PDB file of N, CA and C in Angstrom:
ATOM      1  N   MET A 246     -41.805  36.089-139.784  1.00 53.00           N
ATOM      2  CA  MET A 246     -42.139  37.553-139.544  1.00 53.00           C
ATOM      3  C   MET A 246     -41.099  38.270-138.618  1.00 53.00           C
ATOM      4  N   THR A 247     -40.575  39.479-138.997  1.00 63.00           N
ATOM      5  CA  THR A 247     -39.726  40.176-138.206  1.00 63.00           C
ATOM      6  C   THR A 247     -40.490  40.865-137.303  1.00 63.00           C
ATOM      7  N   GLY A 248     -39.699  41.374-136.095  1.00 70.00           N
ATOM      8  CA  GLY A 248     -40.326  42.201-134.899  1.00 70.00           C
ATOM      9  C   GLY A 248     -40.346  43.603-135.431  1.00 70.00           C
ATOM     10  N   LEU A 249     -39.971  44.044-136.762  1.00 77.00           N
ATOM     11  CA  LEU A 249     -39.841  45.512-136.942  1.00 77.00           C
ATOM     12  C   LEU A 249     -41.257  46.178-136.968  1.00 77.00           C
ATOM     13  N   SER A 250     -41.073  47.460-136.052  1.00 76.00           N
ATOM     14  CA  SER A 250     -42.296  48.083-135.831  1.00 76.00           C
ATOM     15  C   SER A 250     -42.133  49.650-136.639  1.00 76.00           C
ATOM     16  N   LEU A 251     -42.809  50.374-137.602  1.00 76.00           N
ATOM     17  CA  LEU A 251     -42.616  51.850-137.834  1.00 76.00           C
ATOM     18  C   LEU A 251     -43.989  52.325-137.710  1.00 76.00           C
ATOM     19  N   VAL A 252     -43.604  53.843-137.203  1.00 77.00           N
ATOM     20  CA  VAL A 252     -44.792  54.762-137.014  1.00 77.00           C
ATOM     21  C   VAL A 252     -44.683  55.471-138.291  1.00 77.00           C
ATOM     22  N   PHE A 253     -45.695  55.703-138.879  1.00 76.00           N
ATOM     23  CA  PHE A 253     -46.079  56.609-140.040  1.00 76.00           C
ATOM     24  C   PHE A 253     -47.263  57.940-139.576  1.00 76.00           C
ATOM     25  N   THR A 254     -46.724  59.192-139.938  1.00 79.00           N
ATOM     26  CA  THR A 254     -47.381  59.977-139.682  1.00 79.00           C
ATOM     27  C   THR A 254     -47.830  61.084-140.867  1.00 79.00           C
ATOM     28  N   ALA A 255     -48.946  61.958-140.839  1.00 79.00           N
ATOM     29  CA  ALA A 255     -49.358  62.222-142.247  1.00 79.00           C
ATOM     30  C   ALA A 255     -50.159  63.290-141.818  1.00 79.00           C
ATOM     31  N   GLY A 256     -49.719  64.357-142.341  1.00 81.00           N
ATOM     32  CA  GLY A 256     -51.080  65.850-141.966  1.00 81.00           C
ATOM     33  C   GLY A 256     -51.869  65.746-143.013  1.00 81.00           C
ATOM     34  N   VAL A 257     -52.938  65.662-142.843  1.00 84.00           N
ATOM     35  CA  VAL A 257     -54.004  65.694-144.082  1.00 84.00           C
ATOM     36  C   VAL A 257     -55.030  66.821-143.785  1.00 84.00           C
ATOM     37  N   THR A 258     -55.271  67.631-144.740  1.00 87.00           N
ATOM     38  CA  THR A 258     -56.181  68.652-144.599  1.00 87.00           C
ATOM     39  C   THR A 258     -57.613  68.182-145.260  1.00 87.00           C
ATOM     40  N   VAL A 259     -58.632  68.413-144.821  1.00 89.00           N
ATOM     41  CA  VAL A 259     -60.138  67.923-145.318  1.00 89.00           C
ATOM     42  C   VAL A 259     -60.398  69.301-145.616  1.00 89.00           C
ATOM     43  N   PHE A 260     -61.159  69.465-146.812  1.00 91.00           N
ATOM     44  CA  PHE A 260     -61.641  70.232-147.660  1.00 91.00           C
ATOM     45  C   PHE A 260     -63.219  70.183-147.877  1.00 91.00           C
ATOM     46  N   ASP A 261     -63.497  69.086-147.691  1.00 94.00           N
ATOM     47  CA  ASP A 261     -64.795  68.759-148.334  1.00 94.00           C
ATOM     48  C   ASP A 261     -65.406  67.637-147.123  1.00 94.00           C
ATOM     49  N   GLU A 262     -65.919  67.971-145.937  1.00 92.00           N
ATOM     50  CA  GLU A 262     -66.449  67.000-145.057  1.00 92.00           C
ATOM     51  C   GLU A 262     -67.415  65.933-145.651  1.00 92.00           C
ATOM     52  N   GLU A 263     -68.285  66.585-146.366  1.00 95.00           N
ATOM     53  CA  GLU A 263     -69.337  65.529-146.760  1.00 95.00           C
ATOM     54  C   GLU A 263     -68.941  64.490-147.751  1.00 95.00           C
ATOM     55  N   ALA A 264     -67.917  64.928-148.706  1.00 96.00           N
ATOM     56  CA  ALA A 264     -67.201  64.097-149.595  1.00 96.00           C
ATOM     57  C   ALA A 264     -66.549  63.025-148.808  1.00 96.00           C
ATOM     58  N   LEU A 265     -65.762  63.470-147.903  1.00 93.00           N
ATOM     59  CA  LEU A 265     -65.268  62.528-147.115  1.00 93.00           C
ATOM     60  C   LEU A 265     -66.189  61.512-146.407  1.00 93.00           C
ATOM     61  N   ARG A 266     -67.280  61.957-145.769  1.00 93.00           N
ATOM     62  CA  ARG A 266     -68.081  61.071-145.158  1.00 93.00           C
ATOM     63  C   ARG A 266     -68.830  59.971-146.034  1.00 93.00           C
ATOM     64  N   ARG A 267     -69.244  60.606-147.251  1.00 94.00           N
ATOM     65  CA  ARG A 267     -69.681  59.603-148.361  1.00 94.00           C
ATOM     66  C   ARG A 267     -68.560  58.707-148.849  1.00 94.00           C
ATOM     67  N   ALA A 268     -67.349  58.987-148.980  1.00 94.00           N
ATOM     68  CA  ALA A 268     -66.366  57.830-149.488  1.00 94.00           C
ATOM     69  C   ALA A 268     -66.086  56.868-148.277  1.00 94.00           C
ATOM     70  N   ALA A 269     -66.099  57.481-147.092  1.00 92.00           N
ATOM     71  CA  ALA A 269     -66.004  56.657-145.855  1.00 92.00           C
ATOM     72  C   ALA A 269     -67.030  55.376-145.857  1.00 92.00           C
ATOM     73  N   CYS A 270     -68.359  55.870-145.969  1.00 94.00           N
ATOM     74  CA  CYS A 270     -69.671  55.087-146.035  1.00 94.00           C
ATOM     75  C   CYS A 270     -69.445  54.115-147.115  1.00 94.00           C
ATOM     76  N   ALA A 271     -68.664  54.499-148.496  1.00 93.00           N
ATOM     77  CA  ALA A 271     -68.882  53.676-149.508  1.00 93.00           C
ATOM     78  C   ALA A 271     -67.819  52.471-149.267  1.00 93.00           C
ATOM     79  N   GLN A 272     -66.616  53.058-148.687  1.00 90.00           N
ATOM     80  CA  GLN A 272     -65.531  51.982-148.367  1.00 90.00           C
ATOM     81  C   GLN A 272     -65.939  50.968-147.318  1.00 90.00           C
ATOM     82  N   ALA A 273     -66.604  51.409-146.625  1.00 92.00           N
ATOM     83  CA  ALA A 273     -67.384  50.439-145.335  1.00 92.00           C
ATOM     84  C   ALA A 273     -68.172  49.706-145.969  1.00 92.00           C
ATOM     85  N   ALA A 274     -68.868  49.784-146.655  1.00 93.00           N
ATOM     86  CA  ALA A 274     -69.859  48.995-147.766  1.00 93.00           C
ATOM     87  C   ALA A 274     -69.047  47.892-148.233  1.00 93.00           C
ATOM     88  N   ARG A 275     -67.911  48.208-149.096  1.00 89.00           N
ATOM     89  CA  ARG A 275     -67.000  47.318-150.090  1.00 89.00           C
ATOM     90  C   ARG A 275     -66.512  46.490-148.913  1.00 89.00           C
ATOM     91  N   GLU A 276     -65.977  46.853-147.453  1.00 86.00           N
ATOM     92  CA  GLU A 276     -65.583  45.987-146.706  1.00 86.00           C
ATOM     93  C   GLU A 276     -66.595  45.127-145.774  1.00 86.00           C
ATOM     94  N   GLY A 277     -67.980  45.007-146.575  1.00 90.00           N
ATOM     95  CA  GLY A 277     -68.714  44.425-145.591  1.00 90.00           C
ATOM     96  C   GLY A 277     -69.778  44.930-144.382  1.00 90.00           C
ATOM     97  N   LEU A 278     -69.420  46.235-144.308  1.00 91.00           N
ATOM     98  CA  LEU A 278     -70.453  46.908-143.074  1.00 91.00           C
ATOM     99  C   LEU A 278     -71.609  47.382-143.787  1.00 91.00           C
ATOM    100  N   SER A 279     -72.596  47.086-142.958  1.00 92.00           N
ATOM    101  CA  SER A 279     -73.737  47.378-143.480  1.00 92.00           C
ATOM    102  C   SER A 279     -73.959  49.107-143.166  1.00 92.00           C
ATOM    103  N   LYS A 280     -74.675  49.893-143.991  1.00 90.00           N
ATOM    104  CA  LYS A 280     -74.913  51.153-143.853  1.00 90.00           C
ATOM    105  C   LYS A 280     -75.197  51.631-141.847  1.00 90.00           C
ATOM    106  N   GLU A 281     -76.234  50.930-141.357  1.00 92.00           N
ATOM    107  CA  GLU A 281     -76.065  50.934-140.040  1.00 92.00           C
ATOM    108  C   GLU A 281     -75.190  50.704-138.904  1.00 92.00           C
ATOM    109  N   SER A 282     -74.601  49.654-139.541  1.00 92.00           N
ATOM    110  CA  SER A 282     -73.316  49.179-138.565  1.00 92.00           C
ATOM    111  C   SER A 282     -72.204  50.384-138.648  1.00 92.00           C
ATOM    112  N   TRP A 283     -72.160  50.941-139.712  1.00 92.00           N
ATOM    113  CA  TRP A 283     -70.918  51.926-139.905  1.00 92.00           C
ATOM    114  C   TRP A 283     -71.448  53.235-139.129  1.00 92.00           C
ATOM    115  N   VAL A 284     -72.750  53.352-139.235  1.00 91.00           N
ATOM    116  CA  VAL A 284     -73.042  54.664-138.573  1.00 91.00           C
ATOM    117  C   VAL A 284     -72.866  54.579-136.942  1.00 91.00           C
ATOM    118  N   SER A 285     -73.154  53.200-136.422  1.00 93.00           N
ATOM    119  CA  SER A 285     -73.053  53.047-135.155  1.00 93.00           C
ATOM    120  C   SER A 285     -71.589  53.025-134.980  1.00 93.00           C
ATOM    121  N   LEU A 286     -70.722  52.653-135.583  1.00 90.00           N
ATOM    122  CA  LEU A 286     -69.185  52.741-135.360  1.00 90.00           C
ATOM    123  C   LEU A 286     -68.436  54.433-135.533  1.00 90.00           C
ATOM    124  N   ARG A 287     -69.141  55.023-136.561  1.00 93.00           N
ATOM    125  CA  ARG A 287     -68.493  56.151-136.887  1.00 93.00           C
ATOM    126  C   ARG A 287     -68.584  57.189-135.750  1.00 93.00           C
ATOM    127  N   GLN A 288     -67.337  57.890-135.470  1.00 89.00           N
ATOM    128  CA  GLN A 288     -67.242  58.570-134.473  1.00 89.00           C
ATOM    129  C   GLN A 288     -66.927  60.145-134.892  1.00 89.00           C
ATOM    130  N   GLY A 289     -67.259  60.133-136.108  1.00 88.00           N
ATOM    131  CA  GLY A 289     -66.958  61.672-136.707  1.00 88.00           C
ATOM    132  C   GLY A 289     -65.912  61.704-138.072  1.00 88.00           C
ATOM    133  N   MET A 290     -65.416  62.840-138.146  1.00 89.00           N
ATOM    134  CA  MET A 290     -64.419  62.839-139.351  1.00 89.00           C
ATOM    135  C   MET A 290     -63.216  61.847-139.106  1.00 89.00           C
ATOM    136  N   ALA A 291     -62.727  61.695-137.854  1.00 86.00           N
ATOM    137  CA  ALA A 291     -61.495  60.799-137.448  1.00 86.00           C
ATOM    138  C   ALA A 291     -61.829  59.445-138.044  1.00 86.00           C
ATOM    139  N   SER A 292     -62.903  58.923-137.780  1.00 90.00           N
ATOM    140  CA  SER A 292     -63.537  57.849-138.138  1.00 90.00           C
ATOM    141  C   SER A 292     -63.535  57.525-139.839  1.00 90.00           C
ATOM    142  N   ASP A 293     -63.961  58.640-140.474  1.00 91.00           N
ATOM    143  CA  ASP A 293     -64.013  58.653-141.926  1.00 91.00           C
ATOM    144  C   ASP A 293     -62.559  58.408-142.534  1.00 91.00           C
ATOM    145  N   LEU A 294     -61.373  59.443-141.927  1.00 88.00           N
ATOM    146  CA  LEU A 294     -60.098  59.196-142.269  1.00 88.00           C
ATOM    147  C   LEU A 294     -59.438  57.763-142.050  1.00 88.00           C
ATOM    148  N   ILE A 295     -59.931  57.244-140.963  1.00 85.00           N
ATOM    149  CA  ILE A 295     -59.197  55.853-140.666  1.00 85.00           C
ATOM    150  C   ILE A 295     -59.844  54.926-141.736  1.00 85.00           C
ATOM    151  N   MET A 296     -61.077  55.032-141.738  1.00 88.00           N
ATOM    152  CA  MET A 296     -61.670  54.306-142.524  1.00 88.00           C
ATOM    153  C   MET A 296     -61.017  54.036-144.239  1.00 88.00           C
ATOM    154  N   LEU A 297     -60.705  55.253-144.735  1.00 86.00           N
ATOM    155  CA  LEU A 297     -60.099  55.589-146.026  1.00 86.00           C
ATOM    156  C   LEU A 297     -58.495  55.159-146.111  1.00 86.00           C
ATOM    157  N   LEU A 298     -57.773  55.301-144.962  1.00 82.00           N
ATOM    158  CA  LEU A 298     -56.381  55.573-144.886  1.00 82.00           C
ATOM    159  C   LEU A 298     -55.835  54.383-144.203  1.00 82.00           C
ATOM    160  N   ASP A 299     -56.599  53.356-143.606  1.00 77.00           N
ATOM    161  CA  ASP A 299     -56.142  52.239-142.887  1.00 77.00           C
ATOM    162  C   ASP A 299     -56.653  50.956-143.327  1.00 77.00           C
ATOM    163  N   PRO A 300     -55.981  50.416-144.571  1.00 68.00           N
ATOM    164  CA  PRO A 300     -56.773  49.529-145.052  1.00 68.00           C
ATOM    165  C   PRO A 300     -56.459  48.032-144.226  1.00 68.00           C
ATOM    166  N   GLY A 301     -55.805  48.281-143.182  1.00 67.00           N
ATOM    167  CA  GLY A 301     -55.339  47.166-142.293  1.00 67.00           C
ATOM    168  C   GLY A 301     -54.398  45.985-143.207  1.00 67.00           C
ATOM    169  N   SER A 302     -54.832  44.840-143.548  1.00 65.00           N
ATOM    170  CA  SER A 302     -53.853  44.052-144.159  1.00 65.00           C
ATOM    171  C   SER A 302     -54.233  44.019-145.588  1.00 65.00           C
ATOM    172  N   ILE A 303     -53.021  44.217-146.519  1.00 68.00           N
ATOM    173  CA  ILE A 303     -53.191  44.204-148.057  1.00 68.00           C
ATOM    174  C   ILE A 303     -52.377  43.140-148.496  1.00 68.00           C
ATOM    175  N   PRO A 304     -53.251  42.155-149.096  1.00 72.00           N
ATOM    176  CA  PRO A 304     -52.582  40.788-149.415  1.00 72.00           C
ATOM    177  C   PRO A 304     -51.416  41.156-150.476  1.00 72.00           C
ATOM    178  N   GLY A 305     -50.255  40.428-150.199  1.00 76.00           N
ATOM    179  CA  GLY A 305     -49.130  40.688-151.008  1.00 76.00           C
ATOM    180  C   GLY A 305     -48.191  41.584-150.409  1.00 76.00           C
ATOM    181  N   ALA A 306     -48.605  42.639-149.774  1.00 73.00           N
ATOM    182  CA  ALA A 306     -47.961  43.922-149.436  1.00 73.00           C
ATOM    183  C   ALA A 306     -46.732  43.761-148.494  1.00 73.00           C
ATOM    184  N   GLY A 307     -46.726  42.590-147.639  1.00 75.00           N
ATOM    185  CA  GLY A 307     -45.674  42.321-146.614  1.00 75.00           C
ATOM    186  C   GLY A 307     -45.964  43.058-145.287  1.00 75.00           C
ATOM    187  N   PHE A 308     -47.316  43.485-145.006  1.00 73.00           N
ATOM    188  CA  PHE A 308     -47.399  44.392-143.840  1.00 73.00           C
ATOM    189  C   PHE A 308     -48.840  44.551-143.645  1.00 73.00           C
ATOM    190  N   GLU A 309     -49.194  44.525-142.405  1.00 75.00           N
ATOM    191  CA  GLU A 309     -50.540  44.910-141.861  1.00 75.00           C
ATOM    192  C   GLU A 309     -50.372  46.219-140.884  1.00 75.00           C
ATOM    193  N   ILE A 310     -51.720  47.068-140.784  1.00 76.00           N
ATOM    194  CA  ILE A 310     -51.712  48.370-140.243  1.00 76.00           C
ATOM    195  C   ILE A 310     -52.327  47.603-138.657  1.00 76.00           C
ATOM    196  N   ARG A 311     -51.715  47.388-137.595  1.00 74.00           N
ATOM    197  CA  ARG A 311     -52.313  47.040-136.538  1.00 74.00           C
ATOM    198  C   ARG A 311     -53.070  47.887-135.484  1.00 74.00           C
ATOM    199  N   HIS A 312     -52.772  49.073-135.788  1.00 73.00           N
ATOM    200  CA  HIS A 312     -53.378  50.191-134.952  1.00 73.00           C
ATOM    201  C   HIS A 312     -53.367  51.527-135.569  1.00 73.00           C
ATOM    202  N   SER A 313     -54.432  52.387-135.514  1.00 75.00           N
ATOM    203  CA  SER A 313     -54.411  53.694-136.135  1.00 75.00           C
ATOM    204  C   SER A 313     -55.289  54.538-135.143  1.00 75.00           C
ATOM    205  N   VAL A 314     -54.893  55.857-135.237  1.00 75.00           N
ATOM    206  CA  VAL A 314     -55.158  56.851-134.447  1.00 75.00           C
ATOM    207  C   VAL A 314     -55.515  58.138-135.389  1.00 75.00           C
ATOM    208  N   CYS A 315     -56.289  58.999-135.161  1.00 73.00           N
ATOM    209  CA  CYS A 315     -56.524  60.214-135.616  1.00 73.00           C
ATOM    210  C   CYS A 315     -56.878  61.531-134.769  1.00 73.00           C
ATOM    211  N   GLU A 316     -56.184  62.489-134.848  1.00 75.00           N
ATOM    212  CA  GLU A 316     -56.273  63.505-134.102  1.00 75.00           C
ATOM    213  C   GLU A 316     -56.698  64.783-134.815  1.00 75.00           C
ATOM    214  N   ALA A 317     -57.561  65.504-134.472  1.00 71.00           N
ATOM    215  CA  ALA A 317     -58.393  66.622-135.132  1.00 71.00           C
ATOM    216  C   ALA A 317     -57.584  67.939-134.370  1.00 71.00           C
ATOM    217  N   ASN A 318     -57.170  68.731-135.352  1.00 71.00           N
ATOM    218  CA  ASN A 318     -56.756  69.956-135.026  1.00 71.00           C
ATOM    219  C   ASN A 318     -57.192  71.042-135.925  1.00 71.00           C
ATOM    220  N   GLY A 319     -57.646  72.331-135.362  1.00 66.00           N
ATOM    221  CA  GLY A 319     -57.897  73.453-136.276  1.00 66.00           C
ATOM    222  C   GLY A 319     -59.409  73.960-135.520  1.00 66.00           C
ATOM    223  N   ASP A 320     -59.856  74.821-136.460  1.00 59.00           N
ATOM    224  CA  ASP A 320     -61.046  75.666-136.133  1.00 59.00           C
ATOM    225  C   ASP A 320     -62.145  74.663-135.913  1.00 59.00           C
ATOM    226  N   ASP A 321     -62.407  73.591-136.884  1.00 52.00           N
ATOM    227  CA  ASP A 321     -63.685  72.723-136.244  1.00 52.00           C
ATOM    228  C   ASP A 321     -63.161  71.548-135.568  1.00 52.00           C
ATOM    229  N   ALA A 322     -62.087  71.593-135.184  1.00 46.00           N
ATOM    230  CA  ALA A 322     -62.060  70.169-134.308  1.00 46.00           C
ATOM    231  C   ALA A 322     -62.673  70.152-132.756  1.00 46.00           C
TER     232      ALA A 322
END
């Protein structure tokens, strides 16, 4: 394994917060978290985005995401 680290930044516009919440909850369940566990870990929309966009290690892809951060900007932040 090499020591190469990359930073990836993406701008995301959320147009349906409820759909995002439901999708993140479903993804958490697929990853083995109970609904209660996910609710206790979730800290709002930023957690939902990280759950959906940060898959961690993808078998055979040759990389893993070791850390993720989501910052909210805008009217509802």
